Structure formats: structure tokens, C-alpha cells
PDB file of C-alpha atoms and ligand atoms in Angstrom:
ATOM      1  CA  MET A 109     113.678 103.654  30.339  1.00 97.00           C
ATOM      2  CA  GLN A 110     112.520 103.079  26.890  1.00 98.00           C
ATOM      3  CA  VAL A 111     114.894 103.478  23.781  1.00 98.00           C
ATOM      4  CA  ILE A 112     113.100 104.307  20.688  1.00 98.00           C
ATOM      5  CA  ASP A 113     114.235 104.512  17.194  1.00 97.00           C
ATOM      6  CA  SER A 114     111.093 104.876  15.101  1.00 98.00           C
ATOM      7  CA  ILE A 115     108.776 107.868  14.818  1.00 98.00           C
ATOM      8  CA  GLU A 116     105.625 105.751  15.146  1.00 98.00           C
ATOM      9  CA  ALA A 117     106.903 104.247  18.449  1.00 98.00           C
ATOM     10  CA  LEU A 118     107.867 107.728  19.725  1.00 98.00           C
ATOM     11  CA  ARG A 119     104.455 109.325  18.887  1.00 98.00           C
ATOM     12  CA  ALA A 120     102.775 106.287  20.464  1.00 98.00           C
ATOM     13  CA  VAL A 121     104.778 106.650  23.676  1.00 98.00           C
ATOM     14  CA  ARG A 122     104.458 110.484  23.713  1.00 98.00           C
ATOM     15  CA  ALA A 123     100.685 110.184  23.462  1.00 98.00           C
ATOM     16  CA  GLU A 124     100.663 107.957  26.649  1.00 98.00           C
ATOM     17  CA  LEU A 125     102.494 110.603  28.673  1.00 98.00           C
ATOM     18  CA  GLN A 126     100.368 112.528  31.142  1.00 97.00           C
ATOM     19  CA  GLY A 127     101.551 115.789  32.695  1.00 98.00           C
ATOM     20  CA  SER A 128     104.695 117.895  31.917  1.00 98.00           C
ATOM     21  CA  VAL A 129     107.396 116.666  29.602  1.00 98.00           C
ATOM     22  CA  GLY A 130     111.116 117.974  29.494  1.00 98.00           C
ATOM     23  CA  VAL A 131     113.206 117.213  26.396  1.00 98.00           C
ATOM     24  CA  VAL A 132     116.884 117.403  26.253  1.00 98.00           C
ATOM     25  CA  PRO A 133     118.292 117.341  22.717  1.00 98.00           C
ATOM     26  CA  THR A 134     121.934 116.003  22.439  1.00 98.00           C
ATOM     27  CA  MET A 135     124.326 114.506  19.899  1.00 98.00           C
ATOM     28  CA  GLY A 136     125.446 111.849  22.297  1.00 97.00           C
ATOM     29  CA  ALA A 137     128.893 111.171  23.716  1.00 96.00           C
ATOM     30  CA  LEU A 138     127.311 112.406  26.847  1.00 97.00           C
ATOM     31  CA  HIS A 139     129.252 114.136  29.704  1.00 97.00           C
ATOM     32  CA  ALA A 140     128.324 115.853  32.921  1.00 98.00           C
ATOM     33  CA  GLY A 141     127.260 118.823  31.036  1.00 98.00           C
ATOM     34  CA  HIS A 142     124.522 116.891  29.218  1.00 98.00           C
ATOM     35  CA  LEU A 143     123.550 115.214  32.443  1.00 98.00           C
ATOM     36  CA  SER A 144     123.153 118.438  34.240  1.00 98.00           C
ATOM     37  CA  LEU A 145     120.385 119.240  31.566  1.00 98.00           C
ATOM     38  CA  VAL A 146     118.932 115.835  32.346  1.00 98.00           C
ATOM     39  CA  GLN A 147     118.833 116.445  35.898  1.00 98.00           C
ATOM     40  CA  ALA A 148     117.182 119.830  35.460  1.00 98.00           C
ATOM     41  CA  ALA A 149     114.590 118.277  33.310  1.00 98.00           C
ATOM     42  CA  ARG A 150     114.107 115.592  35.678  1.00 98.00           C
ATOM     43  CA  ALA A 151     113.531 118.063  38.669  1.00 98.00           C
ATOM     44  CA  GLU A 152     110.914 120.054  36.861  1.00 98.00           C
ATOM     45  CA  ASN A 153     108.964 117.695  34.701  1.00 98.00           C
ATOM     46  CA  ASP A 154     106.853 114.518  35.014  1.00 98.00           C
ATOM     47  CA  HIS A 155     108.581 112.875  32.309  1.00 98.00           C
ATOM     48  CA  VAL A 156     112.055 113.394  30.584  1.00 98.00           C
ATOM     49  CA  ILE A 157     112.878 112.498  26.966  1.00 98.00           C
ATOM     50  CA  VAL A 158     116.459 112.737  25.695  1.00 98.00           C
ATOM     51  CA  THR A 159     117.239 112.715  22.192  1.00 98.00           C
ATOM     52  CA  ILE A 160     120.554 111.455  20.752  1.00 98.00           C
ATOM     53  CA  PHE A 161     121.088 112.425  17.127  1.00 98.00           C
ATOM     54  CA  ILE A 162     124.272 113.523  15.288  1.00 98.00           C
ATOM     55  CA  ASN A 163     122.617 115.855  12.892  1.00 98.00           C
ATOM     56  CA  PRO A 164     124.366 115.786   9.532  1.00 97.00           C
ATOM     57  CA  LEU A 165     122.558 119.098   8.533  1.00 97.00           C
ATOM     58  CA  GLN A 166     124.429 121.125  11.104  1.00 97.00           C
ATOM     59  CA  PHE A 167     127.965 120.001  10.055  1.00 96.00           C
ATOM     60  CA  ALA A 168     129.484 121.877   7.079  1.00 92.00           C
ATOM     61  CA  PRO A 169     131.503 119.900   4.563  1.00 91.00           C
ATOM     62  CA  GLY A 170     134.889 119.308   5.996  1.00 89.00           C
ATOM     63  CA  GLU A 171     133.608 119.419   9.517  1.00 91.00           C
ATOM     64  CA  ASP A 172     133.861 116.523  12.009  1.00 92.00           C
ATOM     65  CA  PHE A 173     130.551 114.741  11.350  1.00 95.00           C
ATOM     66  CA  GLU A 174     132.252 111.426  10.344  1.00 94.00           C
ATOM     67  CA  ARG A 175     134.636 111.295  13.322  1.00 93.00           C
ATOM     68  CA  TYR A 176     132.239 112.930  15.856  1.00 94.00           C
ATOM     69  CA  PRO A 177     132.573 110.625  19.074  1.00 95.00           C
ATOM     70  CA  ARG A 178     129.822 108.042  19.252  1.00 96.00           C
ATOM     71  CA  ASP A 179     129.220 105.860  22.458  1.00 96.00           C
ATOM     72  CA  LEU A 180     125.456 104.634  22.499  1.00 98.00           C
ATOM     73  CA  ALA A 181     126.058 102.004  24.964  1.00 98.00           C
ATOM     74  CA  GLY A 182     127.865 104.312  27.429  1.00 98.00           C
ATOM     75  CA  ASP A 183     125.260 107.080  26.892  1.00 98.00           C
ATOM     76  CA  LEU A 184     122.387 104.714  27.665  1.00 98.00           C
ATOM     77  CA  ARG A 185     124.135 103.658  30.785  1.00 98.00           C
ATOM     78  CA  LEU A 186     124.458 107.232  31.953  1.00 98.00           C
ATOM     79  CA  LEU A 187     120.961 108.147  31.056  1.00 98.00           C
ATOM     80  CA  GLU A 188     119.488 105.194  32.999  1.00 97.00           C
ATOM     81  CA  GLU A 189     121.419 106.540  35.998  1.00 96.00           C
ATOM     82  CA  SER A 190     120.056 109.986  35.467  1.00 97.00           C
ATOM     83  CA  GLY A 191     116.487 108.876  35.488  1.00 94.00           C
ATOM     84  CA  ALA A 192     115.496 109.694  31.881  1.00 98.00           C
ATOM     85  CA  ASP A 193     112.356 107.991  30.738  1.00 98.00           C
ATOM     86  CA  VAL A 194     112.434 107.906  27.023  1.00 98.00           C
ATOM     87  CA  ILE A 195     115.459 108.002  24.757  1.00 98.00           C
ATOM     88  CA  PHE A 196     114.993 108.794  20.987  1.00 98.00           C
ATOM     89  CA  THR A 197     117.822 107.721  18.754  1.00 98.00           C
ATOM     90  CA  PRO A 198     116.926 108.118  15.226  1.00 98.00           C
ATOM     91  CA  THR A 199     119.171 107.577  12.207  1.00 98.00           C
ATOM     92  CA  PRO A 200     119.705 110.288   9.596  1.00 98.00           C
ATOM     93  CA  ALA A 201     117.512 108.284   7.145  1.00 98.00           C
ATOM     94  CA  LEU A 202     114.661 108.413   9.624  1.00 98.00           C
ATOM     95  CA  MET A 203     114.914 112.155  10.087  1.00 98.00           C
ATOM     96  CA  TYR A 204     115.694 113.069   6.574  1.00 98.00           C
ATOM     97  CA  PRO A 205     114.088 110.338   4.279  1.00 98.00           C
ATOM     98  CA  GLN A 206     114.443 110.613   0.553  1.00 98.00           C
ATOM     99  CA  GLY A 207     112.310 113.552  -0.507  1.00 98.00           C
ATOM    100  CA  PHE A 208     112.885 115.714   2.472  1.00 98.00           C
ATOM    101  CA  GLN A 209     113.015 119.204   1.277  1.00 98.00           C
ATOM    102  CA  THR A 210     112.132 121.582   4.048  1.00 98.00           C
ATOM    103  CA  ALA A 211     114.379 123.943   6.187  1.00 98.00           C
ATOM    104  CA  VAL A 212     113.643 126.188   9.133  1.00 98.00           C
ATOM    105  CA  ASN A 213     115.661 129.376   9.074  1.00 98.00           C
ATOM    106  CA  VAL A 214     116.099 132.149  11.625  1.00 97.00           C
ATOM    107  CA  GLU A 215     117.204 135.393   9.859  1.00 97.00           C
ATOM    108  CA  GLY A 216     118.764 138.440  11.068  1.00 96.00           C
ATOM    109  CA  VAL A 217     121.669 139.407  13.388  1.00 96.00           C
ATOM    110  CA  VAL A 218     121.362 136.281  15.600  1.00 96.00           C
ATOM    111  CA  THR A 219     122.374 134.074  12.766  1.00 96.00           C
ATOM    112  CA  GLN A 220     124.952 136.411  11.286  1.00 95.00           C
ATOM    113  CA  GLY A 221     127.880 136.752  13.548  1.00 94.00           C
ATOM    114  CA  LEU A 222     129.881 134.616  15.985  1.00 96.00           C
ATOM    115  CA  GLU A 223     129.428 130.867  15.027  1.00 96.00           C
ATOM    116  CA  SER A 224     127.405 131.733  11.829  1.00 95.00           C
ATOM    117  CA  ALA A 225     130.362 133.720  10.283  1.00 93.00           C
ATOM    118  CA  ILE A 226     132.556 130.572  10.505  1.00 92.00           C
ATOM    119  CA  ARG A 227     130.059 127.641  10.203  1.00 93.00           C
ATOM    120  CA  ALA A 228     128.078 128.351   7.172  1.00 89.00           C
ATOM    121  CA  GLY A 229     124.493 126.792   7.397  1.00 94.00           C
ATOM    122  CA  HIS A 230     125.118 125.469  10.922  1.00 97.00           C
ATOM    123  CA  PHE A 231     122.097 127.256  12.544  1.00 98.00           C
ATOM    124  CA  GLN A 232     119.577 126.302   9.639  1.00 98.00           C
ATOM    125  CA  GLY A 233     120.658 122.641  10.438  1.00 98.00           C
ATOM    126  CA  VAL A 234     119.969 123.130  14.154  1.00 98.00           C
ATOM    127  CA  THR A 235     116.693 124.953  13.794  1.00 98.00           C
ATOM    128  CA  THR A 236     115.395 122.421  11.253  1.00 98.00           C
ATOM    129  CA  VAL A 237     116.394 119.383  13.425  1.00 98.00           C
ATOM    130  CA  VAL A 238     115.148 121.029  16.671  1.00 98.00           C
ATOM    131  CA  ALA A 239     111.739 122.028  15.148  1.00 98.00           C
ATOM    132  CA  LYS A 240     111.359 118.389  14.020  1.00 98.00           C
ATOM    133  CA  LEU A 241     112.335 117.113  17.511  1.00 98.00           C
ATOM    134  CA  PHE A 242     109.816 119.511  19.153  1.00 98.00           C
ATOM    135  CA  ASN A 243     107.121 118.347  16.959  1.00 98.00           C
ATOM    136  CA  LEU A 244     107.728 114.806  17.657  1.00 98.00           C
ATOM    137  CA  THR A 245     108.354 115.037  21.415  1.00 98.00           C
ATOM    138  CA  GLN A 246     105.966 118.090  22.081  1.00 98.00           C
ATOM    139  CA  PRO A 247     107.652 119.057  25.213  1.00 98.00           C
ATOM    140  CA  THR A 248     106.599 121.494  28.046  1.00 98.00           C
ATOM    141  CA  ARG A 249     110.158 122.511  28.465  1.00 98.00           C
ATOM    142  CA  ALA A 250     113.192 122.092  26.393  1.00 98.00           C
ATOM    143  CA  TYR A 251     116.700 122.195  27.967  1.00 98.00           C
ATOM    144  CA  PHE A 252     119.811 123.666  26.433  1.00 98.00           C
ATOM    145  CA  GLY A 253     123.246 124.602  27.648  1.00 98.00           C
ATOM    146  CA  GLN A 254     124.823 128.022  27.993  1.00 98.00           C
ATOM    147  CA  LYS A 255     127.800 126.412  26.313  1.00 98.00           C
ATOM    148  CA  ASP A 256     126.224 126.981  23.068  1.00 98.00           C
ATOM    149  CA  ALA A 257     124.881 130.520  23.834  1.00 97.00           C
ATOM    150  CA  GLN A 258     124.213 131.616  20.258  1.00 98.00           C
ATOM    151  CA  GLN A 259     122.258 128.364  19.764  1.00 98.00           C
ATOM    152  CA  VAL A 260     119.896 129.212  22.696  1.00 97.00           C
ATOM    153  CA  VAL A 261     119.420 132.848  21.292  1.00 97.00           C
ATOM    154  CA  VAL A 262     118.607 131.411  17.767  1.00 97.00           C
ATOM    155  CA  LEU A 263     116.191 128.529  19.274  1.00 97.00           C
ATOM    156  CA  ARG A 264     114.534 130.989  21.375  1.00 96.00           C
ATOM    157  CA  ARG A 265     113.836 133.317  18.551  1.00 96.00           C
ATOM    158  CA  MET A 266     112.344 130.220  16.537  1.00 97.00           C
ATOM    159  CA  VAL A 267     110.189 129.091  19.414  1.00 97.00           C
ATOM    160  CA  HIS A 268     108.808 132.585  19.773  1.00 97.00           C
ATOM    161  CA  ASP A 269     108.436 133.242  15.982  1.00 97.00           C
ATOM    162  CA  LEU A 270     106.772 129.845  15.178  1.00 98.00           C
ATOM    163  CA  ASN A 271     104.626 129.741  18.462  1.00 97.00           C
ATOM    164  CA  PHE A 272     106.109 126.479  19.547  1.00 98.00           C
ATOM    165  CA  PRO A 273     103.994 125.983  22.871  1.00 97.00           C
ATOM    166  CA  LEU A 274     107.007 125.446  25.193  1.00 97.00           C
ATOM    167  CA  SER A 275     109.547 127.136  27.383  1.00 97.00           C
ATOM    168  CA  ILE A 276     113.351 127.086  26.818  1.00 97.00           C
ATOM    169  CA  ILE A 277     115.403 126.658  29.860  1.00 97.00           C
ATOM    170  CA  VAL A 278     119.149 127.329  29.664  1.00 97.00           C
ATOM    171  CA  CYS A 279     121.437 125.541  32.097  1.00 98.00           C
ATOM    172  CA  PRO A 280     124.976 126.784  33.175  1.00 98.00           C
ATOM    173  CA  ILE A 281     128.271 125.496  31.653  1.00 98.00           C
ATOM    174  CA  MET A 282     129.731 122.568  33.430  1.00 98.00           C
ATOM    175  CA  ARG A 283     133.440 122.476  33.710  1.00 98.00           C
ATOM    176  CA  GLU A 284     136.417 120.275  34.536  1.00 98.00           C
ATOM    177  CA  ALA A 285     137.987 121.073  37.844  1.00 98.00           C
ATOM    178  CA  ASP A 286     140.486 123.249  36.160  1.00 98.00           C
ATOM    179  CA  GLY A 287     137.942 125.181  34.461  1.00 98.00           C
ATOM    180  CA  LEU A 288     137.749 123.777  30.914  1.00 98.00           C
ATOM    181  CA  ALA A 289     134.201 123.721  29.584  1.00 98.00           C
ATOM    182  CA  LEU A 290     133.004 120.115  29.178  1.00 98.00           C
ATOM    183  CA  SER A 291     132.507 119.267  25.524  1.00 96.00           C
ATOM    184  CA  SER A 292     132.328 115.985  23.538  1.00 93.00           C
ATOM    185  CA  ARG A 293     135.189 117.336  21.428  1.00 93.00           C
ATOM    186  CA  ASN A 294     137.623 117.660  24.223  1.00 96.00           C
ATOM    187  CA  VAL A 295     138.721 113.974  23.608  1.00 94.00           C
ATOM    188  CA  TYR A 296     140.359 115.284  20.408  1.00 94.00           C
ATOM    189  CA  LEU A 297     142.752 117.390  22.358  1.00 97.00           C
ATOM    190  CA  ASP A 298     146.427 116.166  22.957  1.00 98.00           C
ATOM    191  CA  ALA A 299     148.162 116.922  26.146  1.00 98.00           C
ATOM    192  CA  ALA A 300     149.641 120.217  25.222  1.00 98.00           C
ATOM    193  CA  GLN A 301     146.462 121.429  23.705  1.00 98.00           C
ATOM    194  CA  ARG A 302     144.437 120.216  26.678  1.00 98.00           C
ATOM    195  CA  GLN A 303     146.710 122.316  28.938  1.00 98.00           C
ATOM    196  CA  GLN A 304     146.756 125.457  26.799  1.00 98.00           C
ATOM    197  CA  ALA A 305     142.949 125.214  26.466  1.00 98.00           C
ATOM    198  CA  LEU A 306     142.679 126.561  29.963  1.00 98.00           C
ATOM    199  CA  VAL A 307     143.166 129.995  28.430  1.00 98.00           C
ATOM    200  CA  LEU A 308     139.566 130.127  27.387  1.00 98.00           C
ATOM    201  CA  SER A 309     138.123 129.879  30.897  1.00 98.00           C
ATOM    202  CA  GLN A 310     141.021 131.901  32.406  1.00 98.00           C
ATOM    203  CA  GLY A 311     140.263 134.781  29.876  1.00 98.00           C
ATOM    204  CA  LEU A 312     136.656 134.811  30.812  1.00 98.00           C
ATOM    205  CA  LYS A 313     137.652 135.012  34.537  1.00 98.00           C
ATOM    206  CA  ALA A 314     139.974 137.883  33.800  1.00 98.00           C
ATOM    207  CA  ALA A 315     137.233 139.772  32.186  1.00 98.00           C
ATOM    208  CA  ALA A 316     134.669 138.922  35.003  1.00 98.00           C
ATOM    209  CA  ASP A 317     137.243 140.156  37.545  1.00 98.00           C
ATOM    210  CA  LEU A 318     137.760 143.437  35.624  1.00 98.00           C
ATOM    211  CA  TYR A 319     134.028 143.953  35.278  1.00 98.00           C
ATOM    212  CA  ALA A 320     133.525 143.229  39.057  1.00 98.00           C
ATOM    213  CA  ALA A 321     136.128 145.964  39.667  1.00 98.00           C
ATOM    214  CA  GLY A 322     134.073 148.356  37.661  1.00 98.00           C
ATOM    215  CA  GLU A 323     135.331 148.155  33.922  1.00 98.00           C
ATOM    216  CA  ARG A 324     132.532 148.671  31.620  1.00 98.00           C
ATOM    217  CA  ASP A 325     134.526 149.429  28.299  1.00 97.00           C
ATOM    218  CA  PRO A 326     133.668 146.438  25.970  1.00 97.00           C
ATOM    219  CA  GLU A 327     137.068 146.858  24.291  1.00 97.00           C
ATOM    220  CA  ALA A 328     139.041 146.620  27.753  1.00 98.00           C
ATOM    221  CA  LEU A 329     137.001 143.501  28.682  1.00 98.00           C
ATOM    222  CA  ARG A 330     137.568 141.875  25.236  1.00 98.00           C
ATOM    223  CA  GLN A 331     141.292 142.692  25.675  1.00 98.00           C
ATOM    224  CA  ALA A 332     141.422 140.902  29.063  1.00 98.00           C
ATOM    225  CA  VAL A 333     140.327 137.717  27.201  1.00 98.00           C
ATOM    226  CA  GLN A 334     142.611 138.322  24.362  1.00 98.00           C
ATOM    227  CA  THR A 335     145.722 138.709  26.546  1.00 98.00           C
ATOM    228  CA  GLN A 336     145.032 135.374  28.138  1.00 98.00           C
ATOM    229  CA  VAL A 337     144.451 133.582  25.000  1.00 98.00           C
ATOM    230  CA  ASP A 338     147.458 135.071  23.389  1.00 98.00           C
ATOM    231  CA  SER A 339     149.586 133.126  25.956  1.00 98.00           C
ATOM    232  CA  ALA A 340     148.605 129.896  24.304  1.00 98.00           C
ATOM    233  CA  PRO A 341     150.773 129.350  21.249  1.00 98.00           C
ATOM    234  CA  LEU A 342     148.824 126.478  19.979  1.00 98.00           C
ATOM    235  CA  GLY A 343     145.485 128.403  20.039  1.00 98.00           C
ATOM    236  CA  VAL A 344     144.168 130.170  16.975  1.00 98.00           C
ATOM    237  CA  VAL A 345     141.430 132.524  17.644  1.00 98.00           C
ATOM    238  CA  ASP A 346     138.142 132.505  15.592  1.00 97.00           C
ATOM    239  CA  TYR A 347     136.480 135.217  17.595  1.00 98.00           C
ATOM    240  CA  ILE A 348     136.425 137.019  20.912  1.00 98.00           C
ATOM    241  CA  ALA A 349     133.289 139.128  21.022  1.00 98.00           C
ATOM    242  CA  ILE A 350     131.100 140.946  23.301  1.00 98.00           C
ATOM    243  CA  ASN A 351     127.299 141.159  22.507  1.00 97.00           C
ATOM    244  CA  HIS A 352     124.037 142.027  23.928  1.00 96.00           C
ATOM    245  CA  PRO A 353     122.565 138.716  25.045  1.00 95.00           C
ATOM    246  CA  GLY A 354     119.150 138.164  23.526  1.00 87.00           C
ATOM    247  CA  THR A 355     119.799 140.233  20.286  1.00 92.00           C
ATOM    248  CA  LEU A 356     123.574 139.370  19.797  1.00 96.00           C
ATOM    249  CA  GLU A 357     123.979 142.863  18.517  1.00 96.00           C
ATOM    250  CA  SER A 358     127.647 144.028  19.163  1.00 96.00           C
ATOM    251  CA  VAL A 359     128.287 146.180  22.061  1.00 97.00           C
ATOM    252  CA  THR A 360     130.051 149.394  20.956  1.00 91.00           C
ATOM    253  CA  GLY A 361     130.353 151.393  24.098  1.00 96.00           C
ATOM    254  CA  PRO A 362     130.399 151.248  27.949  1.00 97.00           C
ATOM    255  CA  THR A 363     127.112 149.901  29.335  1.00 96.00           C
ATOM    256  CA  ASP A 364     125.647 148.587  32.420  1.00 96.00           C
ATOM    257  CA  ALA A 365     123.275 146.325  30.637  1.00 95.00           C
ATOM    258  CA  PRO A 366     124.062 142.530  30.790  1.00 97.00           C
ATOM    259  CA  LEU A 367     126.797 141.326  28.235  1.00 98.00           C
ATOM    260  CA  LEU A 368     127.720 138.101  26.690  1.00 98.00           C
ATOM    261  CA  ILE A 369     131.337 137.529  26.190  1.00 98.00           C
ATOM    262  CA  SER A 370     132.068 134.626  24.017  1.00 98.00           C
ATOM    263  CA  LEU A 371     134.956 133.184  22.294  1.00 98.00           C
ATOM    264  CA  ALA A 372     135.855 130.306  19.783  1.00 98.00           C
ATOM    265  CA  VAL A 373     139.461 129.103  19.790  1.00 98.00           C
ATOM    266  CA  ARG A 374     141.061 126.340  17.503  1.00 97.00           C
ATOM    267  CA  PHE A 375     143.572 123.915  18.864  1.00 98.00           C
ATOM    268  CA  GLY A 376     144.648 122.061  15.761  1.00 96.00           C
ATOM    269  CA  ALA A 377     141.450 120.770  14.099  1.00 93.00           C
ATOM    270  CA  THR A 378     139.362 121.072  17.419  1.00 95.00           C
ATOM    271  CA  ARG A 379     137.293 124.266  17.868  1.00 95.00           C
ATOM    272  CA  LEU A 380     136.661 125.091  21.512  1.00 98.00           C
ATOM    273  CA  LEU A 381     133.759 127.434  22.547  1.00 98.00           C
ATOM    274  CA  ASP A 382     133.317 129.192  25.921  1.00 98.00           C
ATOM    275  CA  ASN A 383     131.336 132.078  27.110  1.00 98.00           C
ATOM    276  CA  ALA A 384     130.028 133.945  30.217  1.00 98.00           C
ATOM    277  CA  LEU A 385     127.388 136.508  31.021  1.00 98.00           C
ATOM    278  CA  LEU A 386     128.520 139.794  32.915  1.00 98.00           C
ATOM    279  CA  PRO A 387     127.641 140.431  35.634  1.00 97.00           C
ATOM    280  CA  ALA A 388     128.777 137.166  36.797  1.00 97.00           C
ATOM    281  CA  HIS A 389     125.728 136.314  39.038  1.00 97.00           C
ATOM    282  CA  LEU A 390     123.588 135.913  35.884  1.00 97.00           C
ATOM    283  CA  ASN A 391     125.548 132.557  34.982  1.00 97.00           C
ATOM    284  CA  GLN A 392     122.914 130.329  36.791  1.00 96.00           C
ATOM    285  CA  GLN A 393     119.726 128.800  35.416  1.00 95.00           C
ATOM    286  CA  ASP A 394     117.353 131.528  36.266  1.00 95.00           C
ATOM    287  CA  GLY A 395     119.616 134.345  35.172  1.00 95.00           C
ATOM    288  CA  LEU A 396     120.602 132.547  31.909  1.00 96.00           C
ATOM    289  CA  THR A 397     117.045 131.685  30.957  1.00 95.00           C
ATOM    290  CA  GLU A 398     115.791 135.268  31.649  1.00 93.00           C
ATOM    291  CA  VAL A 399     118.729 137.075  30.045  1.00 93.00           C
ATOM    292  CA  LEU A 400     120.237 134.956  27.343  1.00 85.00           C
ATOM    293  CA  GLY A 401     117.011 133.379  26.202  1.00 76.00           C
ATOM    294  CA  ALA A 402     114.823 136.464  26.195  1.00 74.00           C
ATOM    295  CA  VAL A 403     113.249 137.437  22.912  1.00 77.00           C
ATOM    296  CA  ARG A 404     113.971 141.125  22.282  1.00 70.00           C
TER     297      ARG A 404
HETATM  298  P1  LIG B 406     125.641 118.562  21.918  1.00 94.86           P
HETATM  299  O1  LIG B 406     125.423 117.105  22.299  1.00 94.86           O
HETATM  300  O2  LIG B 406     127.023 119.013  21.977  1.00 94.86           O
HETATM  301  O3  LIG B 406     124.861 118.991  20.891  1.00 94.86           O
HETATM  302  O4  LIG B 406     125.045 119.279  23.299  1.00 94.86           O
HETATM  303  C1  LIG B 406     123.796 119.114  23.693  1.00 94.86           C
HETATM  304  C2  LIG B 406     123.350 120.146  24.795  1.00 94.86           C
HETATM  305  O5  LIG B 406     124.289 119.984  25.908  1.00 94.86           O
HETATM  306  C3  LIG B 406     123.306 121.557  24.259  1.00 94.86           C
HETATM  307  O6  LIG B 406     122.296 122.233  24.722  1.00 94.86           O
HETATM  308  C4  LIG B 406     124.590 121.963  24.766  1.00 94.86           C
HETATM  309  O7  LIG B 406     124.782 123.370  24.971  1.00 94.86           O
HETATM  310  C5  LIG B 406     124.762 121.244  26.152  1.00 94.86           C
HETATM  311  N1  LIG B 406     126.075 121.201  26.691  1.00 94.86           N
HETATM  312  C6  LIG B 406     127.208 120.945  25.948  1.00 94.86           C
HETATM  313  N2  LIG B 406     128.311 121.089  26.775  1.00 94.86           N
HETATM  314  C7  LIG B 406     127.863 121.558  28.012  1.00 94.86           C
HETATM  315  C8  LIG B 406     128.331 121.858  29.270  1.00 94.86           C
HETATM  316  N3  LIG B 406     129.713 121.835  29.331  1.00 94.86           N
HETATM  317  N4  LIG B 406     127.658 122.274  30.228  1.00 94.86           N
HETATM  318  C9  LIG B 406     126.284 122.407  30.051  1.00 94.86           C
HETATM  319  N5  LIG B 406     125.677 121.893  29.013  1.00 94.86           N
HETATM  320  C10 LIG B 406     126.413 121.692  27.933  1.00 94.86           C
END
């Protein structure tokens, strides 16, 4: 495994790689969710590049950029075990040297609601850094988690619109045994918050159960999530939303088309995200990649 922290070295190593390349962009503080992306990339490509970069552009002022968890030594140990070949660990100064003045921005509905409504400028930071990482690593396939469903939709749009010659693969949400979606930010939760954070996955489960029983009214499905979340006094809801996956347009009436049900809930200063596709059988790699990532 090669750990690289310069652009020249990355380009030189990439130029030597024959065959397919899978890239897994991360911000580090790796957990089993990240590693599931590495495993998928390992299974489907000749070479695997993992990037670790806490991207200042995607944090708004007042967000947790400074205190975002960092554990490079631990990350490298996990990646070695996962069979990653190349790890790219640039600094902000390397990615955004003095004079850097370019942004990649996806416009329209996909960057208007959900996370965008709360995190101004977030997706422009994401698309700008991911465009750079794609240019540097030139992957055959890029692996992202369903956990950040809107991010996938935005990136898929960017890849399509700017003709990046690669496929985006979407991997399912990895969870703790009790259902909490794995997140680098879970370490911020105290014991009471951690316990009550279960309402996110429980709310999604309640909606999925209703859906399986035949309910198609988006408001009834949304309410099922809301009822669970309301049972956690420490949780403050940013949104609970039902959207068409792919376009992220709001769903206004009953439909048999696939749905994305997503929510963000704050526990103290920690924002937790979770989501699910309905019907539930879509929540595996093929279904996610097809439905969530599809450009429409
Ligand atoms: P991050 O380091 O938070 O930027 O995440 C890097 C990648 O890992 C993103 O594509 C995330 O969607 C993905 N990811 C984060 N949490 C999970 C999870 N619990 N299961 C699967 N993938 C995840």
C-alpha cells in the first residue's frame, strides 16, 4: 500500500496502473461504512485508491471542520487490512493553493432542498473537491455511500453533465447492531443522545413497514417517521422529507414509483442523517446505483 501526499507522485503512480481503478473518497476517521466501499471497490476493480481529505470547502463557517475527528494512523491500519493499493492524503494547501479560484456547481432542485437548505455552499464544496479527485485519480468507478443520498444524486448529475468517464456506484448504509447508521460524527454523541439517536432508523423502519402494508400516501409515510422522532426529547428535526430519488423533487401525492425518505436530526451540536429507499428491496448496491444514482 502506497501513501501519497503530493500531486506529482499521485499522477506518476496513477500513470503506472493498468486495468480498472476504483476510487473511494473519504474524510477519514474510517469506520465499517467506509470499509464497505473499499471492499466493493476491491471486488470490482484491479486497483483501489482511497482518498482521505477533510475538505474545508464543504464546511460552512461555524460547522465542525476544526474538530472533525482525525486518525490517520488508525485509518491507514484499516486500509492496509482492506487491501487498498494507494492512499492519497493531501493537505488543504495542496488542494487549494494560493490563487485557487475555481468552483464546480450543480444547479437546480438537487442542490436546493434537504441538506442544501441548511448547509449553504456545502455541495459546491463537495462537487469542487470530487471533480479534482476524479481528475487526479481518473477512476473507472467511484464508490459513495447511500448514507449521503443527496450527495450521490448531485455527484451523479455532475458526472453526467461534465462527461467524466466513470461510473458511480452506490453502497448501502452500514449500521450498528441496534440500527444507528455508522458515522464519523457518532463519537460526538453522549450516552443519552446515543440512545435516543435510534429514532432515526426506527422511524425509517416504521415507514418501510407501512409501505410494505400498502400505504402510498407520502404524508402518512412521513408521519410514521415523525412520530418516532418525536419520541426523542433530545432530538431537533432539521427535516423529514420524501423525494423522488434521482431528481429529488418533492413527492406530493400517492405513487408506486420508488421514493427516497430522508431525515436529519440534531442531537446537541451533532447532526445525524439517515435515509431509505422504498420499496425496501432497493436498498442494496444494484438497486441504489440504478435508482438513486440515475440521471433524470
Ligand atoms: P465521509 O468520510 O463522511 O465523507 O464519507 C465517505 C464516504 O463514506 C461517503 O460516500 C459516505 O456516504 C460513505 N459512508 C459514510 N457513512 C456510511 C455508512 N454508514 N455506510 C456506508 N457508507 C457510508
